[in-house]
Short mmCIF file of C-alpha atoms in Angstrom, two decimals:
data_model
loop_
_atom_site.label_atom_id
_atom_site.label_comp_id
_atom_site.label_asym_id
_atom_site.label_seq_id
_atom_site.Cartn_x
_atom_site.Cartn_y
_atom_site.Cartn_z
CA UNK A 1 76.02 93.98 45.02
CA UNK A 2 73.02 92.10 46.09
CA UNK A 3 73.17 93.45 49.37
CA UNK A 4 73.06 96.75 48.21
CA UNK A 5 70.57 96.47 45.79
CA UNK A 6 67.99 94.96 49.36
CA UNK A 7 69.03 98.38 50.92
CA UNK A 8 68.59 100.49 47.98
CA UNK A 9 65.21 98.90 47.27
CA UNK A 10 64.56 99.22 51.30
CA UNK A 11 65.22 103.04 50.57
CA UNK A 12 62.85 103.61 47.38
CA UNK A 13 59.81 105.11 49.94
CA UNK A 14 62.13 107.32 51.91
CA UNK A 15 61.61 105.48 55.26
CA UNK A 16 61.77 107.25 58.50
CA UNK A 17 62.56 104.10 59.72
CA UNK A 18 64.59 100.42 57.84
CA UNK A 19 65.36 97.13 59.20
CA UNK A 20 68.55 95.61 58.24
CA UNK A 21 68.81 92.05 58.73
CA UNK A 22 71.90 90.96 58.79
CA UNK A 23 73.17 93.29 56.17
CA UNK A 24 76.78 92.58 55.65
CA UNK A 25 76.41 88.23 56.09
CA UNK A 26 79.22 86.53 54.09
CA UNK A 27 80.84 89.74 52.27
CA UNK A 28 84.36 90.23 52.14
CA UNK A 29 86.02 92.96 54.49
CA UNK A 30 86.36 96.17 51.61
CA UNK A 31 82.30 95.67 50.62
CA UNK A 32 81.53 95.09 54.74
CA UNK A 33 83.13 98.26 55.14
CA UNK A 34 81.55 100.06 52.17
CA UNK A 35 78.44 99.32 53.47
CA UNK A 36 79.03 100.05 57.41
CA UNK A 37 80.18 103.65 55.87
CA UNK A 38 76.60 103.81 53.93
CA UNK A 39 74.74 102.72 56.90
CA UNK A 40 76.46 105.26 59.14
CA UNK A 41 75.65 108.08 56.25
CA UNK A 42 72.29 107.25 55.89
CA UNK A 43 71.44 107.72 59.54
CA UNK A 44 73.57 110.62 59.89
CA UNK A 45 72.54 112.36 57.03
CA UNK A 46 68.65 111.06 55.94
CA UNK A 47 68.04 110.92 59.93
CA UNK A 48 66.83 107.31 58.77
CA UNK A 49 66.23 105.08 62.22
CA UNK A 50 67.97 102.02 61.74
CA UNK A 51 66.89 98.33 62.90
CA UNK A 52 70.11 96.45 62.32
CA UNK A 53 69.84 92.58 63.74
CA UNK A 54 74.03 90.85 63.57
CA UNK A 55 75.74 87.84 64.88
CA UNK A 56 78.93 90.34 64.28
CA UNK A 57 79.33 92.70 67.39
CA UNK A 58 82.59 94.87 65.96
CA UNK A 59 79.60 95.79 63.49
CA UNK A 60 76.70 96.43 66.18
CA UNK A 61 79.49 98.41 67.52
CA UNK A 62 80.77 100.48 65.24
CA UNK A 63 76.98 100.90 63.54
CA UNK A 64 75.01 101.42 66.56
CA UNK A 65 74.18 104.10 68.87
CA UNK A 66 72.12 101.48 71.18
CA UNK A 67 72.31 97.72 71.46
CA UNK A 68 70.25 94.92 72.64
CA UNK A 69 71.52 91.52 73.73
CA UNK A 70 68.64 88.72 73.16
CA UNK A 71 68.70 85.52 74.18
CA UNK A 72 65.87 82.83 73.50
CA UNK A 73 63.71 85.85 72.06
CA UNK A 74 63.74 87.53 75.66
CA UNK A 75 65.80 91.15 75.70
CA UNK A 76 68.22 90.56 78.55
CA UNK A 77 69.81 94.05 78.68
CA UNK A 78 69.82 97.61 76.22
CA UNK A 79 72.79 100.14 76.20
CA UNK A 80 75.09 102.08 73.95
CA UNK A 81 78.30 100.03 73.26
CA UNK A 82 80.72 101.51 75.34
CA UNK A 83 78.56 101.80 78.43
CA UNK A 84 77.74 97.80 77.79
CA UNK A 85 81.01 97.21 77.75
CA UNK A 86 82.11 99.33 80.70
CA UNK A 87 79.17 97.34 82.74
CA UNK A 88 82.04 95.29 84.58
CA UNK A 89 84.35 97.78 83.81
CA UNK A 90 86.68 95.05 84.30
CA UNK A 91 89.37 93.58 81.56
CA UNK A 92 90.05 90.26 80.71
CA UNK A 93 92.67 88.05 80.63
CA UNK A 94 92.67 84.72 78.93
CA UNK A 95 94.66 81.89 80.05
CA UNK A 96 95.26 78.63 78.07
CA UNK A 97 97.54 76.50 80.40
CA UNK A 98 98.65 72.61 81.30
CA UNK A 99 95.84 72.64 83.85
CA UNK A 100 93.38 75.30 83.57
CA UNK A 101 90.89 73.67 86.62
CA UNK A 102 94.05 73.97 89.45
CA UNK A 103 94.63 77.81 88.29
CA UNK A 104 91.18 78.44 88.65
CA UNK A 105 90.64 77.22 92.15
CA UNK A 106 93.97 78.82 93.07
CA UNK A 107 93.13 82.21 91.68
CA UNK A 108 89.68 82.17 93.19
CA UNK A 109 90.77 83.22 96.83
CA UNK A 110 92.54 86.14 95.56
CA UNK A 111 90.75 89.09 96.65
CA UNK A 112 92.16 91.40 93.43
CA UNK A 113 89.42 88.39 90.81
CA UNK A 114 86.15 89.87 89.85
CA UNK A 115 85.36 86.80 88.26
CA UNK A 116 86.53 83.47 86.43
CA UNK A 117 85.08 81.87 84.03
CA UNK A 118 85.74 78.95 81.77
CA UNK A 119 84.70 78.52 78.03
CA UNK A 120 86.04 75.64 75.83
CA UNK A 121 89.00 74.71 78.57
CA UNK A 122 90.26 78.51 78.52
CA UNK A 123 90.08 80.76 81.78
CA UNK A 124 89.14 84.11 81.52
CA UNK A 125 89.60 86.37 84.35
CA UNK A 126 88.04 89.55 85.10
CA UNK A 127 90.23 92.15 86.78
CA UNK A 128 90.48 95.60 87.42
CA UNK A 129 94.09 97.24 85.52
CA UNK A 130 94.28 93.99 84.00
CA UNK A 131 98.22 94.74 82.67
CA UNK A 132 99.43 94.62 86.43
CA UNK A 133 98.04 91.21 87.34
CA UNK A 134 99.25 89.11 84.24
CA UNK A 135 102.98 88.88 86.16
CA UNK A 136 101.38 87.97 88.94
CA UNK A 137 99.35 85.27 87.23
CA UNK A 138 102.48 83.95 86.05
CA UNK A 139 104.34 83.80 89.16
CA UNK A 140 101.41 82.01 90.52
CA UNK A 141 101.58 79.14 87.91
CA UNK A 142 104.93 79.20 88.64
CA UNK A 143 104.50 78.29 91.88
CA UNK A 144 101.72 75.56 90.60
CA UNK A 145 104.25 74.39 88.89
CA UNK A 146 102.21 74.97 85.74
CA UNK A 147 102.99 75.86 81.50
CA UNK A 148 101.21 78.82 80.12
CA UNK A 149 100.38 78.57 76.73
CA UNK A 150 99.24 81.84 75.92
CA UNK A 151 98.12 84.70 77.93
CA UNK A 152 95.73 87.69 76.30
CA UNK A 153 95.32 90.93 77.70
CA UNK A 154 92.14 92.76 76.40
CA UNK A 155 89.72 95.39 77.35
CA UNK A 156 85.84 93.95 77.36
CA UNK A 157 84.35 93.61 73.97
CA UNK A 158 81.00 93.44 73.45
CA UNK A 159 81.27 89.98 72.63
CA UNK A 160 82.38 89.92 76.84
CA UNK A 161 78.94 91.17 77.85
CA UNK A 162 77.44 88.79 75.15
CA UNK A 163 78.97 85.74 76.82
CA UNK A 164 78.17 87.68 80.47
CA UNK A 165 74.28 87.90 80.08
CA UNK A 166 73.85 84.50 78.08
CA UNK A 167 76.71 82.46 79.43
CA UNK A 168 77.64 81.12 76.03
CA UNK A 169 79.61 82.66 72.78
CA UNK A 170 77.37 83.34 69.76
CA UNK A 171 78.42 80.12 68.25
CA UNK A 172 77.60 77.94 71.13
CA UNK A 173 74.19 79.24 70.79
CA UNK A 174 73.33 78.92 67.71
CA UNK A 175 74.84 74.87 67.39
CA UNK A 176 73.15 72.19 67.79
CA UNK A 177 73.39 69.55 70.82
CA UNK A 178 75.50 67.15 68.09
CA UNK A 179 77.50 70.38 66.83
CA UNK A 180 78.36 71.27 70.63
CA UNK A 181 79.35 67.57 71.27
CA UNK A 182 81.83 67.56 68.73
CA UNK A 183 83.70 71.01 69.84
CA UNK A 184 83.33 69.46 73.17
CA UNK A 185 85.61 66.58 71.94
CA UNK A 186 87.22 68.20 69.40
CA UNK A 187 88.66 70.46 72.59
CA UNK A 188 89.52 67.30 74.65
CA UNK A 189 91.60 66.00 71.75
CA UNK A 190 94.16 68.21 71.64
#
């Protein structure tokens, strides 16, 4: 309720234009919704232009019509959703395994790898029809002699092209040096 009470007093001088900061922060998923659909009708129907600043990208992409990534205050890249997420046009695979440093040097000569990268001891590879080169990732951890854990299959989110301009998920960025010390262990641990 109090989150709808800051956008209906935002909306009391008919802007042409509102800033929504962080709108839906710590609601529960019916009232997040609720107010995604408002949003959405307000701009649709009011032709109200809408500032909308989120740590949650399914919301910047289901509200927005453009999106900007910044990092460190500096505006790294601007785009609708789908044609930030079709930059690489690439999908990804995640790959928690026994030895995630030997399938990465392994998979880097293949000539089918857009690109590998690491986060938190998981591999992520970026491939082009992404559903045909899973079996062949297994077979070649087979041959490595290596246990899978779990293997994901996903088109690029914008969360991908988050972690592509800044190099870091949203949580990484925001922790401290301490708070990224203990993941960093935490990780190790297990």
């Amino acid at each position: 309720m109090k989150r709808r009470l800051e956008i209906a007093r935002g909306l009391m001088h008919n802007p042409r234009v509102l800033f929504l900061d962080e709108p839906t922060l710590g609601l529960d998923a019916q009232t997040r919704r609720a107010i995604w659909e408002y949003i959405r009708e307000l701009n649709r129907r009011e032709k109200v232009t809408i500032f909308l600043t989120t740590h949650y990208m399914e919301e910047a992409d289901y509200l927005c019509d453009r999106v900007a990534i910044i990092d460190h205050g500096k505006i790294l890249v601007v785009d609708t959703p789908d044609n930030l997420k079709n930059l690489s046009g690439r999908d990804v695979i995640t790959v928690r395994c026994s030895d995630y440093e030997r399938l990465r040097r392994r998979l880097a000569g293949e000539d089918w790898i857009r690109d590998i990268k690491v986060h938190n001891g998981v591999l992520e590879i970026y491939v082009e029809r992404g559903e045909e080169k899973v079996p062949l990732i297994m077979k070649i951890s087979e041959e490595l002699k290596m246990t899978i854990n779990s293997i994901t299959l996903r088109k690029p989110s914008l969360e991908d092209v988050y972690l592509h301009f800044t190099g870091r998920t949203i949580r990484e960025a925001e922790a401290s040096p301490i708070d990224l010390l203990r993941m960093r262990f935490r990780f190790r641990g297990r």
